[in-house]
Amino acid sequence: MSYVDEIIASVEAKNADQPEFLQAVKEVLESLRPIVDANEEKYRYESLLERLVEPDRILIFRVPWVDDQGKIQVNRGFRVQFNNAIGPYKGGLRFRDNVNLGVIKFLGFEQIFKNSLTGLPIGGGKGGSDFDPKGKSDREVMAFCKSFMTELYKYIGKDVDVPAGDIGVGAREIGYLYGQYKRITNLYEGVLTGKGLDYGGSLVRTQATGYGLLYLTEEMLKCNGIELAGKTVAISGAGNVAIYACEKAQQLGANVVTLSDSTGWVYDPEGIDLAAVKEIKEVKRARLAEYTNYRPNAEYHTEGNVWSVKVDIALPCATQNELNEEDAKTLVANGVIAVAEGANMPTTFEATKVLQGAGVLFAPGKAANAGGVATSALEMSQNSERLSWSFEEVDEKLKGIMVNIFHKLDDAAKRYGHEGDYVVGANIAGFEKVANAFIAQGC
Ligand code: NDP
Ligand code: 2IT
């Protein structure tokens, strides 16, 4: 059996109850075959892949908090410190009812390669809870966050592990978490990123994942002789990533015609009214169904999904496995040119094969959405030097990082004989640095 197949079998045997983690490991290892085959003897001797697929440590903890009725609620908290070969653990916290250990492990595993691709010194980690802030009062969210941090603070620190936001964790949650960390430790340090601008946050961090997605997409299109301006775009999600992907796509001259949330999706052929979406989502924390109050000519659907709309570019920005094989076939039949992942693993393995098989340009999430964590690393730099950079300075750095990431993928794919396969390119380019660091640091 090949080394890759051996490791896949062993990960399957040990983690049979974690489908998302298995999916992420398989996708990465499958595309590492060219580099693993070329170095099989050395990597086997080092047990490199065995070390790569096992997290450094997993923390699971009880999070008790009091709801508005005075009742005690209990949620489960997680932090997976996956790999710190190239820097302190870095990665977001996800608060959502479907969070479990397998989901956090998949996200932490992806984060290793994503963070490596940024070129910045950050390792891979992820955390979260099965607590969902949706429908909770501010006081309940605060009570939960304070309790979560009362346990988590023992294991993190500006040079140890630096969490940030993800689904269900935005500026409000980061504020409460930071307040509790500071109160317990008495340290004013960059232990979290995505902080408010008044207390150590970085300009552009709010926009970074969505903007970065468009910077990379634009570069990928340009290098394939295609212009972004004038193209029709479908975006899924209506959260942090989707909103700022929409904003940058519009600034670059594209027409974004869809957005979605977990209860439905909107189709607005004249172009999404982003001010309306920001008011619904960022101010009112309401459902996207309200969009038609602002735009009576737009359509709101609770059946089907945004991938049924005829577009040139598709940007999945909501959650894992939201674009399946059937969706991919529909997109291809409708003439889609490019798909770039704003979310983590939104496209299933089978759907990715359909898209790539049809010659669609496909940018995987670990490259395409790396702008968020890259800007988090820039926030860490600013916190360390106790200075704040201007919007233009951070945005310029973000753009440079995303353009550079695209060329790393392109180059790695070419070096290993898979020109144009940016999945192979991303995994190999992300892996190389981590593998070298692992080997250099010894067992
Ligand atoms: P938000 O919580 O801000 O928004 C998430 C959006 O996706 C919401 O519209 C939400 O709908 C929808 N959504 C979430 N879960 C589901 C589901 N199970 N089914 C259908 N819709 C769903 O999160 P972000 O925008 O921050 O994150 C979106 C994706 O981007 C995630 O995959 C995340 O891991 C990834 N990502 C985020 C980064 C960041 O910096 N924030 C960086 C890199 C990647 P509803 O409002 O109904 O809940
Ligand atoms: O998936 C991700 O890269 C994030 N949620 C951002 C992580 C971070 O540390 O900014």
Short mmCIF file of C-alpha atoms and ligand atoms in Angstrom, two decimals:
data_model
loop_
_atom_site.label_atom_id
_atom_site.label_comp_id
_atom_site.label_asym_id
_atom_site.label_seq_id
_atom_site.Cartn_x
_atom_site.Cartn_y
_atom_site.Cartn_z
CA MET A 1 0.00 0.00 0.00
CA SER A 2 1.28 3.49 -0.73
CA TYR A 3 2.21 5.69 2.24
CA VAL A 4 -0.75 8.01 1.56
CA ASP A 5 -3.22 5.10 1.43
CA GLU A 6 -1.80 3.65 4.64
CA ILE A 7 -2.30 6.93 6.48
CA ILE A 8 -5.81 7.43 5.11
CA ALA A 9 -6.75 3.93 6.30
CA SER A 10 -5.30 4.54 9.74
CA VAL A 11 -7.04 7.93 10.12
CA GLU A 12 -10.33 6.31 9.02
CA ALA A 13 -9.94 3.52 11.58
CA LYS A 14 -9.17 5.91 14.43
CA ASN A 15 -11.71 8.66 13.63
CA ALA A 16 -14.66 6.85 12.08
CA ASP A 17 -17.11 9.14 13.90
CA GLN A 18 -15.64 12.35 12.44
CA PRO A 19 -16.78 12.58 8.79
CA GLU A 20 -15.72 16.20 8.22
CA PHE A 21 -12.23 15.52 9.59
CA LEU A 22 -11.87 12.42 7.40
CA GLN A 23 -13.05 14.41 4.38
CA ALA A 24 -10.46 17.13 4.97
CA VAL A 25 -7.62 14.67 5.58
CA LYS A 26 -8.47 12.66 2.46
CA GLU A 27 -8.67 15.75 0.28
CA VAL A 28 -5.31 17.01 1.48
CA LEU A 29 -3.49 13.66 1.37
CA GLU A 30 -4.87 12.76 -2.06
CA SER A 31 -3.45 15.93 -3.51
CA LEU A 32 -0.13 15.52 -1.68
CA ARG A 33 0.52 12.25 -3.56
CA PRO A 34 2.99 13.79 -6.04
CA ILE A 35 5.24 15.23 -3.33
CA VAL A 36 4.85 12.24 -0.97
CA ASP A 37 5.65 9.76 -3.74
CA ALA A 38 8.75 11.76 -4.63
CA ASN A 39 9.98 11.70 -1.00
CA GLU A 40 8.42 8.48 0.27
CA GLU A 41 11.46 6.96 1.96
CA LYS A 42 12.39 10.12 3.83
CA TYR A 43 8.82 10.90 4.91
CA ARG A 44 8.21 7.35 6.10
CA TYR A 45 11.43 7.44 8.13
CA GLU A 46 10.29 10.70 9.70
CA SER A 47 6.69 9.39 10.21
CA LEU A 48 5.83 12.78 8.77
CA LEU A 49 2.23 12.06 7.80
CA GLU A 50 1.46 10.27 11.08
CA ARG A 51 2.65 13.39 12.90
CA LEU A 52 0.72 15.70 10.60
CA VAL A 53 -2.72 14.12 11.08
CA GLU A 54 -2.58 13.93 14.90
CA PRO A 55 -3.22 17.21 16.77
CA ASP A 56 -0.71 18.34 19.38
CA ARG A 57 -3.57 18.41 21.87
CA ILE A 58 -7.36 18.61 22.13
CA LEU A 59 -9.11 20.51 24.89
CA ILE A 60 -12.79 19.77 25.63
CA PHE A 61 -14.53 21.55 28.46
CA ARG A 62 -17.89 22.26 30.10
CA VAL A 63 -19.30 25.76 29.62
CA PRO A 64 -22.05 26.51 32.17
CA TRP A 65 -23.93 29.82 31.95
CA VAL A 66 -27.19 31.32 33.20
CA ASP A 67 -29.95 32.16 30.70
CA ASP A 68 -32.47 35.02 30.91
CA GLN A 69 -34.91 32.81 32.83
CA GLY A 70 -32.30 32.19 35.51
CA LYS A 71 -31.79 28.60 34.40
CA ILE A 72 -28.31 27.11 34.13
CA GLN A 73 -27.41 25.96 30.62
CA VAL A 74 -24.44 23.77 29.72
CA ASN A 75 -22.58 23.73 26.41
CA ARG A 76 -19.44 21.96 25.27
CA GLY A 77 -16.31 23.98 24.48
CA PHE A 78 -13.41 22.90 22.24
CA ARG A 79 -9.93 24.04 21.32
CA VAL A 80 -7.81 21.90 19.03
CA GLN A 81 -4.16 22.96 19.04
CA PHE A 82 -3.21 21.14 15.90
CA ASN A 83 0.26 22.14 14.84
CA ASN A 84 2.74 24.82 15.93
CA ALA A 85 5.69 23.89 13.71
CA ILE A 86 5.82 27.35 12.10
CA GLY A 87 4.25 29.61 14.73
CA PRO A 88 1.79 29.84 17.63
CA TYR A 89 -1.55 28.07 17.10
CA LYS A 90 -3.85 30.41 15.22
CA GLY A 91 -7.44 30.00 14.10
CA GLY A 92 -10.98 31.02 14.81
CA LEU A 93 -13.71 30.03 17.24
CA ARG A 94 -17.02 28.78 15.84
CA PHE A 95 -20.24 29.04 17.88
CA ARG A 96 -22.99 27.01 16.20
CA ASP A 97 -25.29 24.17 17.20
CA ASN A 98 -23.70 21.71 14.74
CA VAL A 99 -20.17 22.12 16.19
CA ASN A 100 -18.55 18.89 17.38
CA LEU A 101 -15.02 17.56 17.71
CA GLY A 102 -14.84 16.32 14.10
CA VAL A 103 -15.84 19.73 12.74
CA ILE A 104 -13.26 21.54 14.87
CA LYS A 105 -10.57 19.03 13.88
CA PHE A 106 -11.33 19.48 10.17
CA LEU A 107 -11.12 23.24 10.55
CA GLY A 108 -7.90 23.02 12.59
CA PHE A 109 -6.32 20.69 10.04
CA GLU A 110 -7.18 23.00 7.13
CA GLN A 111 -5.84 25.93 9.12
CA ILE A 112 -2.31 24.42 9.22
CA PHE A 113 -1.92 24.66 5.44
CA LYS A 114 -3.84 27.91 5.07
CA ASN A 115 -1.69 29.65 7.64
CA SER A 116 1.45 28.31 6.01
CA LEU A 117 0.32 29.70 2.63
CA THR A 118 0.06 33.22 4.07
CA GLY A 119 3.85 33.22 4.49
CA LEU A 120 3.41 34.53 8.05
CA PRO A 121 4.57 32.73 11.23
CA ILE A 122 1.31 31.14 12.41
CA GLY A 123 0.51 27.51 13.24
CA GLY A 124 -2.86 25.78 12.99
CA GLY A 125 -5.65 25.65 15.58
CA LYS A 126 -9.41 25.99 15.89
CA GLY A 127 -12.04 26.02 18.60
CA GLY A 128 -15.63 26.71 19.37
CA SER A 129 -18.79 25.43 20.96
CA ASP A 130 -22.21 23.98 20.20
CA PHE A 131 -23.65 27.22 21.62
CA ASP A 132 -25.48 29.27 18.96
CA PRO A 133 -25.71 33.05 19.60
CA LYS A 134 -28.65 33.30 17.17
CA GLY A 135 -31.82 34.23 19.05
CA LYS A 136 -29.96 34.81 22.34
CA SER A 137 -29.98 38.16 24.14
CA ASP A 138 -26.77 40.20 24.43
CA ARG A 139 -26.66 39.34 28.12
CA GLU A 140 -26.89 35.61 27.40
CA VAL A 141 -24.14 35.84 24.78
CA MET A 142 -21.98 37.73 27.28
CA ALA A 143 -22.63 35.16 30.02
CA PHE A 144 -21.66 32.34 27.66
CA CYS A 145 -18.51 34.10 26.39
CA LYS A 146 -17.31 34.94 29.91
CA SER A 147 -17.76 31.32 30.99
CA PHE A 148 -16.07 29.98 27.84
CA MET A 149 -13.02 32.18 28.42
CA THR A 150 -12.90 31.34 32.14
CA GLU A 151 -11.74 27.88 31.05
CA LEU A 152 -9.97 28.68 27.76
CA TYR A 153 -7.65 31.37 29.17
CA LYS A 154 -5.43 28.71 30.77
CA TYR A 155 -4.36 27.38 27.40
CA ILE A 156 -3.90 30.48 25.22
CA GLY A 157 -1.63 33.54 25.06
CA LYS A 158 -0.16 35.94 22.51
CA ASP A 159 2.80 33.60 21.83
CA VAL A 160 0.96 30.33 22.51
CA ASP A 161 -2.43 30.25 20.81
CA VAL A 162 -4.38 33.20 19.39
CA PRO A 163 -8.09 32.57 18.65
CA ALA A 164 -10.32 34.80 16.50
CA GLY A 165 -13.82 34.72 14.97
CA ASP A 166 -15.56 32.27 12.66
CA ILE A 167 -19.24 31.35 12.21
CA GLY A 168 -21.25 32.89 15.07
CA VAL A 169 -18.27 34.76 16.49
CA GLY A 170 -17.92 38.39 15.46
CA ALA A 171 -16.98 41.69 17.06
CA ARG A 172 -19.50 41.36 19.91
CA GLU A 173 -18.31 37.91 21.00
CA ILE A 174 -14.60 38.80 20.65
CA GLY A 175 -15.19 41.85 22.88
CA TYR A 176 -16.74 39.79 25.68
CA LEU A 177 -14.05 37.10 25.39
CA TYR A 178 -11.25 39.67 25.46
CA GLY A 179 -12.75 41.44 28.48
CA GLN A 180 -12.77 38.21 30.45
CA TYR A 181 -9.23 37.21 29.43
CA LYS A 182 -7.95 40.60 30.54
CA ARG A 183 -9.84 40.45 33.82
CA ILE A 184 -8.52 37.01 34.76
CA THR A 185 -4.92 37.42 33.63
CA ASN A 186 -4.44 41.18 34.04
CA LEU A 187 -2.62 41.08 30.68
CA TYR A 188 -3.32 43.56 27.90
CA GLU A 189 -1.96 41.52 25.02
CA GLY A 190 -2.86 40.43 21.51
CA VAL A 191 -4.34 37.09 22.62
CA LEU A 192 -7.33 37.40 20.28
CA THR A 193 -7.66 38.94 16.83
CA GLY A 194 -10.68 40.59 15.29
CA LYS A 195 -10.77 42.95 18.26
CA GLY A 196 -12.62 46.27 18.11
CA LEU A 197 -10.66 49.19 16.66
CA ASP A 198 -10.78 51.01 20.02
CA TYR A 199 -8.90 48.27 21.88
CA GLY A 200 -6.22 46.85 19.63
CA GLY A 201 -8.05 45.63 16.55
CA SER A 202 -6.67 46.12 13.06
CA LEU A 203 -8.27 48.13 10.30
CA VAL A 204 -9.37 45.86 7.41
CA ARG A 205 -9.74 42.73 9.62
CA THR A 206 -13.54 42.94 9.33
CA GLN A 207 -13.34 43.10 5.54
CA ALA A 208 -10.25 40.91 5.12
CA THR A 209 -11.64 37.47 4.28
CA GLY A 210 -14.13 38.75 1.72
CA TYR A 211 -11.76 41.31 0.21
CA GLY A 212 -8.94 38.74 0.12
CA LEU A 213 -11.19 36.26 -1.67
CA LEU A 214 -11.77 38.78 -4.44
CA TYR A 215 -8.09 39.77 -4.66
CA LEU A 216 -7.14 36.13 -5.20
CA THR A 217 -10.03 35.48 -7.59
CA GLU A 218 -9.13 38.53 -9.65
CA GLU A 219 -5.50 37.39 -9.90
CA MET A 220 -6.53 33.84 -10.87
CA LEU A 221 -8.81 35.18 -13.59
CA LYS A 222 -6.19 37.66 -14.82
CA CYS A 223 -3.54 34.94 -15.12
CA ASN A 224 -6.02 32.96 -17.22
CA GLY A 225 -6.74 35.93 -19.48
CA ILE A 226 -10.17 36.76 -18.00
CA GLU A 227 -11.44 40.06 -16.57
CA LEU A 228 -13.53 40.18 -13.40
CA ALA A 229 -15.30 43.43 -14.25
CA GLY A 230 -18.67 42.86 -15.88
CA LYS A 231 -19.05 39.29 -14.64
CA THR A 232 -22.18 37.99 -12.86
CA VAL A 233 -21.48 36.49 -9.43
CA ALA A 234 -23.42 34.18 -7.07
CA ILE A 235 -22.45 34.39 -3.40
CA SER A 236 -23.87 32.16 -0.65
CA GLY A 237 -24.03 33.25 2.99
CA ALA A 238 -24.85 36.67 4.40
CA GLY A 239 -22.33 36.84 7.20
CA ASN A 240 -18.92 38.41 7.58
CA VAL A 241 -17.26 36.71 4.61
CA ALA A 242 -20.21 36.98 2.20
CA ILE A 243 -20.91 40.66 2.92
CA TYR A 244 -17.35 41.83 2.30
CA ALA A 245 -16.89 39.51 -0.68
CA CYS A 246 -19.98 41.19 -2.14
CA GLU A 247 -18.63 44.65 -1.34
CA LYS A 248 -15.26 44.07 -3.04
CA ALA A 249 -16.81 42.27 -6.03
CA GLN A 250 -19.06 45.29 -6.58
CA GLN A 251 -16.13 47.70 -6.20
CA LEU A 252 -14.26 45.71 -8.86
CA GLY A 253 -17.17 46.06 -11.28
CA ALA A 254 -18.88 42.66 -10.98
CA ASN A 255 -22.64 42.19 -10.56
CA VAL A 256 -23.47 40.13 -7.45
CA VAL A 257 -26.98 38.70 -7.80
CA THR A 258 -27.43 36.30 -4.84
CA LEU A 259 -26.88 35.93 -1.08
CA SER A 260 -28.29 33.38 1.40
CA ASP A 261 -28.66 32.49 5.05
CA SER A 262 -29.72 29.27 6.73
CA THR A 263 -33.41 29.94 6.12
CA GLY A 264 -33.45 31.09 2.49
CA TRP A 265 -31.78 32.93 -0.37
CA VAL A 266 -32.29 36.05 -2.45
CA TYR A 267 -31.94 36.61 -6.19
CA ASP A 268 -31.69 40.24 -7.19
CA PRO A 269 -30.79 40.38 -10.90
CA GLU A 270 -30.14 44.12 -10.80
CA GLY A 271 -27.46 43.62 -8.15
CA ILE A 272 -27.52 43.07 -4.39
CA ASP A 273 -28.28 46.19 -2.32
CA LEU A 274 -25.47 45.79 0.20
CA ALA A 275 -26.55 48.67 2.44
CA ALA A 276 -29.85 46.84 2.98
CA VAL A 277 -28.05 43.56 3.74
CA LYS A 278 -25.72 45.26 6.23
CA GLU A 279 -28.68 46.79 8.02
CA ILE A 280 -30.54 43.45 8.16
CA LYS A 281 -27.53 41.38 9.23
CA GLU A 282 -25.09 43.68 11.05
CA VAL A 283 -27.54 46.02 12.77
CA LYS A 284 -30.81 44.13 13.25
CA ARG A 285 -29.30 40.59 13.34
CA ALA A 286 -32.42 39.55 11.39
CA ARG A 287 -33.32 37.04 8.64
CA LEU A 288 -32.54 37.62 4.96
CA ALA A 289 -36.28 37.22 4.25
CA GLU A 290 -36.51 40.94 5.11
CA TYR A 291 -34.52 41.82 1.98
CA THR A 292 -37.64 42.08 -0.18
CA ASN A 293 -38.93 44.85 2.12
CA TYR A 294 -36.01 46.92 0.82
CA ARG A 295 -36.07 45.56 -2.75
CA PRO A 296 -39.62 44.55 -3.75
CA ASN A 297 -38.49 43.35 -7.19
CA ALA A 298 -35.99 40.82 -5.79
CA GLU A 299 -36.94 37.16 -5.29
CA TYR A 300 -36.74 35.39 -1.93
CA HIS A 301 -36.71 31.54 -1.94
CA THR A 302 -36.79 28.96 0.83
CA GLU A 303 -36.39 26.01 -1.58
CA GLY A 304 -33.30 25.22 -3.67
CA ASN A 305 -30.12 27.27 -3.47
CA VAL A 306 -28.10 30.03 -5.11
CA TRP A 307 -26.20 27.61 -7.38
CA SER A 308 -29.26 27.24 -9.62
CA VAL A 309 -28.78 30.81 -10.91
CA LYS A 310 -26.86 31.29 -14.17
CA VAL A 311 -23.62 33.07 -13.26
CA ASP A 312 -20.01 33.41 -14.41
CA ILE A 313 -18.46 33.13 -10.96
CA ALA A 314 -19.60 31.28 -7.82
CA LEU A 315 -18.29 32.17 -4.36
CA PRO A 316 -19.53 29.83 -1.61
CA CYS A 317 -19.17 31.82 1.64
CA ALA A 318 -21.46 30.12 4.18
CA THR A 319 -20.41 26.69 5.46
CA GLN A 320 -18.94 23.24 4.73
CA ASN A 321 -20.47 20.98 2.05
CA GLU A 322 -22.94 23.58 0.79
CA LEU A 323 -22.08 22.99 -2.88
CA ASN A 324 -22.59 19.35 -3.89
CA GLU A 325 -22.13 17.33 -7.08
CA GLU A 326 -25.59 18.21 -8.44
CA ASP A 327 -24.97 21.91 -7.78
CA ALA A 328 -21.62 21.66 -9.56
CA LYS A 329 -23.28 20.07 -12.61
CA THR A 330 -25.86 22.86 -12.67
CA LEU A 331 -23.16 25.53 -12.46
CA VAL A 332 -21.22 23.86 -15.30
CA ALA A 333 -24.36 23.54 -17.46
CA ASN A 334 -24.92 27.25 -16.87
CA GLY A 335 -21.41 28.09 -18.09
CA VAL A 336 -19.66 29.00 -14.83
CA ILE A 337 -16.02 30.10 -15.36
CA ALA A 338 -14.63 30.11 -11.83
CA VAL A 339 -15.44 28.94 -8.32
CA ALA A 340 -13.50 30.32 -5.34
CA GLU A 341 -14.20 29.18 -1.79
CA GLY A 342 -14.77 31.89 0.82
CA ALA A 343 -15.98 29.31 3.34
CA ASN A 344 -13.97 26.34 4.63
CA MET A 345 -14.57 23.18 2.55
CA PRO A 346 -17.91 24.40 1.09
CA THR A 347 -17.48 22.27 -2.04
CA THR A 348 -17.73 18.51 -1.66
CA PHE A 349 -14.93 16.34 -3.03
CA GLU A 350 -17.20 15.04 -5.83
CA ALA A 351 -18.35 18.56 -6.75
CA THR A 352 -14.73 19.74 -6.96
CA LYS A 353 -13.98 16.91 -9.39
CA VAL A 354 -16.97 17.88 -11.58
CA LEU A 355 -15.86 21.51 -11.70
CA GLN A 356 -12.21 20.78 -12.38
CA GLY A 357 -13.16 18.10 -14.91
CA ALA A 358 -15.17 20.69 -16.82
CA GLY A 359 -12.23 23.11 -16.89
CA VAL A 360 -13.70 25.51 -14.33
CA LEU A 361 -11.02 27.53 -12.49
CA PHE A 362 -11.25 26.35 -8.89
CA ALA A 363 -9.57 28.11 -5.92
CA PRO A 364 -9.75 26.08 -2.68
CA GLY A 365 -10.65 27.74 0.61
CA LYS A 366 -7.31 27.29 2.28
CA ALA A 367 -5.91 29.69 -0.31
CA ALA A 368 -8.92 31.78 -1.27
CA ASN A 369 -10.10 32.63 2.25
CA ALA A 370 -6.65 33.03 3.81
CA GLY A 371 -6.98 36.82 3.82
CA GLY A 372 -8.81 36.73 7.16
CA VAL A 373 -6.16 34.89 9.08
CA ALA A 374 -3.38 36.76 7.25
CA THR A 375 -4.84 40.05 8.47
CA SER A 376 -5.17 38.52 11.93
CA ALA A 377 -1.42 37.93 11.79
CA LEU A 378 -0.99 41.58 10.79
CA GLU A 379 -3.11 42.50 13.84
CA MET A 380 -0.70 40.44 15.98
CA SER A 381 2.26 42.36 14.51
CA GLN A 382 0.60 45.71 15.26
CA ASN A 383 -0.21 44.59 18.83
CA SER A 384 3.40 43.51 19.36
CA GLU A 385 4.81 46.83 18.23
CA ARG A 386 1.93 48.74 19.91
CA LEU A 387 1.17 50.67 16.74
CA SER A 388 -1.81 50.80 14.37
CA TRP A 389 -1.37 50.86 10.65
CA SER A 390 -3.65 52.81 8.28
CA PHE A 391 -6.46 51.17 6.29
CA GLU A 392 -4.50 51.66 3.06
CA GLU A 393 -1.35 50.09 4.50
CA VAL A 394 -3.13 46.95 5.76
CA ASP A 395 -5.22 46.63 2.60
CA GLU A 396 -2.10 46.92 0.44
CA LYS A 397 -0.37 44.18 2.47
CA LEU A 398 -3.48 41.98 2.26
CA LYS A 399 -3.61 42.36 -1.50
CA GLY A 400 0.08 41.54 -1.81
CA ILE A 401 -0.37 38.42 0.32
CA MET A 402 -3.34 37.15 -1.74
CA VAL A 403 -1.63 37.74 -5.08
CA ASN A 404 1.44 35.98 -3.73
CA ILE A 405 -0.64 33.02 -2.51
CA PHE A 406 -2.13 32.57 -5.98
CA HIS A 407 1.35 32.43 -7.51
CA LYS A 408 2.49 29.91 -4.88
CA LEU A 409 -0.38 27.60 -5.90
CA ASP A 410 0.22 28.11 -9.56
CA ASP A 411 3.93 27.46 -9.17
CA ALA A 412 3.59 24.35 -6.96
CA ALA A 413 1.01 22.85 -9.32
CA LYS A 414 3.39 23.37 -12.26
CA ARG A 415 6.42 21.98 -10.39
CA TYR A 416 4.57 18.73 -9.70
CA GLY A 417 3.09 18.36 -13.20
CA HIS A 418 -0.48 19.44 -12.37
CA GLU A 419 -0.62 22.84 -14.05
CA GLY A 420 -3.89 24.65 -13.36
CA ASP A 421 -4.90 22.32 -10.50
CA TYR A 422 -4.95 24.84 -7.67
CA VAL A 423 -6.12 22.23 -5.14
CA VAL A 424 -2.92 20.25 -5.64
CA GLY A 425 -0.99 23.54 -5.73
CA ALA A 426 -2.46 24.82 -2.45
CA ASN A 427 -1.97 21.62 -0.53
CA ILE A 428 1.59 21.07 -1.71
CA ALA A 429 2.65 24.70 -1.25
CA GLY A 430 1.10 24.82 2.24
CA PHE A 431 2.57 21.46 3.20
CA GLU A 432 6.17 22.07 2.08
CA LYS A 433 6.96 24.71 4.70
CA VAL A 434 5.33 22.77 7.54
CA ALA A 435 7.07 19.54 6.49
CA ASN A 436 10.47 21.22 6.38
CA ALA A 437 9.90 22.78 9.81
CA PHE A 438 8.80 19.45 11.27
CA ILE A 439 11.86 17.67 9.96
CA ALA A 440 14.23 20.46 11.04
CA GLN A 441 12.89 20.42 14.59
CA GLY A 442 13.27 16.66 15.04
CA CYS A 443 11.06 14.17 16.81
P1 NDP B 1 -20.95 34.32 9.92
O1 NDP B 1 -21.47 33.68 11.16
O2 NDP B 1 -20.67 35.76 9.90
O3 NDP B 1 -21.91 34.00 8.69
C1 NDP B 1 -22.22 32.69 8.33
C2 NDP B 1 -23.26 32.71 7.22
O4 NDP B 1 -23.44 31.40 6.73
C3 NDP B 1 -24.62 33.17 7.72
O5 NDP B 1 -25.31 33.78 6.68
C4 NDP B 1 -25.27 31.86 8.12
O6 NDP B 1 -26.70 31.89 8.11
C5 NDP B 1 -24.75 30.92 7.04
N1 NDP B 1 -24.63 29.56 7.56
C6 NDP B 1 -23.88 29.15 8.59
N2 NDP B 1 -24.05 27.84 8.81
C7 NDP B 1 -24.94 27.43 7.90
C8 NDP B 1 -25.54 26.18 7.61
N3 NDP B 1 -25.23 25.10 8.35
N4 NDP B 1 -26.41 26.13 6.57
C9 NDP B 1 -26.73 27.23 5.85
N5 NDP B 1 -26.20 28.44 6.09
C10 NDP B 1 -25.32 28.53 7.09
O7 NDP B 1 -19.63 33.48 9.55
P2 NDP B 1 -18.43 33.89 8.57
O8 NDP B 1 -18.96 34.69 7.44
O9 NDP B 1 -17.34 34.40 9.39
O10 NDP B 1 -17.97 32.45 8.04
C11 NDP B 1 -18.49 31.86 6.84
C12 NDP B 1 -17.53 30.80 6.35
O11 NDP B 1 -16.26 31.40 6.08
C13 NDP B 1 -17.24 29.66 7.32
O12 NDP B 1 -17.01 28.48 6.59
C14 NDP B 1 -15.95 30.09 7.99
O13 NDP B 1 -15.22 28.99 8.51
C15 NDP B 1 -15.23 30.71 6.79
N6 NDP B 1 -14.15 31.64 7.08
C16 NDP B 1 -14.36 32.73 7.89
C17 NDP B 1 -13.32 33.61 8.11
C18 NDP B 1 -13.50 34.85 8.90
O14 NDP B 1 -12.57 35.64 8.99
N7 NDP B 1 -14.67 35.11 9.49
C19 NDP B 1 -11.99 33.37 7.55
C20 NDP B 1 -11.91 32.25 6.66
C21 NDP B 1 -12.96 31.42 6.46
P3 NDP B 1 -27.52 32.28 9.43
O15 NDP B 1 -27.38 33.77 9.57
O16 NDP B 1 -28.91 31.85 9.13
O17 NDP B 1 -26.88 31.56 10.56
O1 2IT B 2 -11.09 30.05 8.99
C1 2IT B 2 -10.38 31.02 9.26
O2 2IT B 2 -9.29 31.21 8.69
C2 2IT B 2 -10.87 31.99 10.25
N1 2IT B 2 -11.97 31.83 10.76
C3 2IT B 2 -10.00 33.15 10.65
C4 2IT B 2 -8.99 32.73 11.68
C5 2IT B 2 -8.19 33.85 12.29
O3 2IT B 2 -7.40 33.51 13.19
O4 2IT B 2 -8.32 35.00 11.91
#
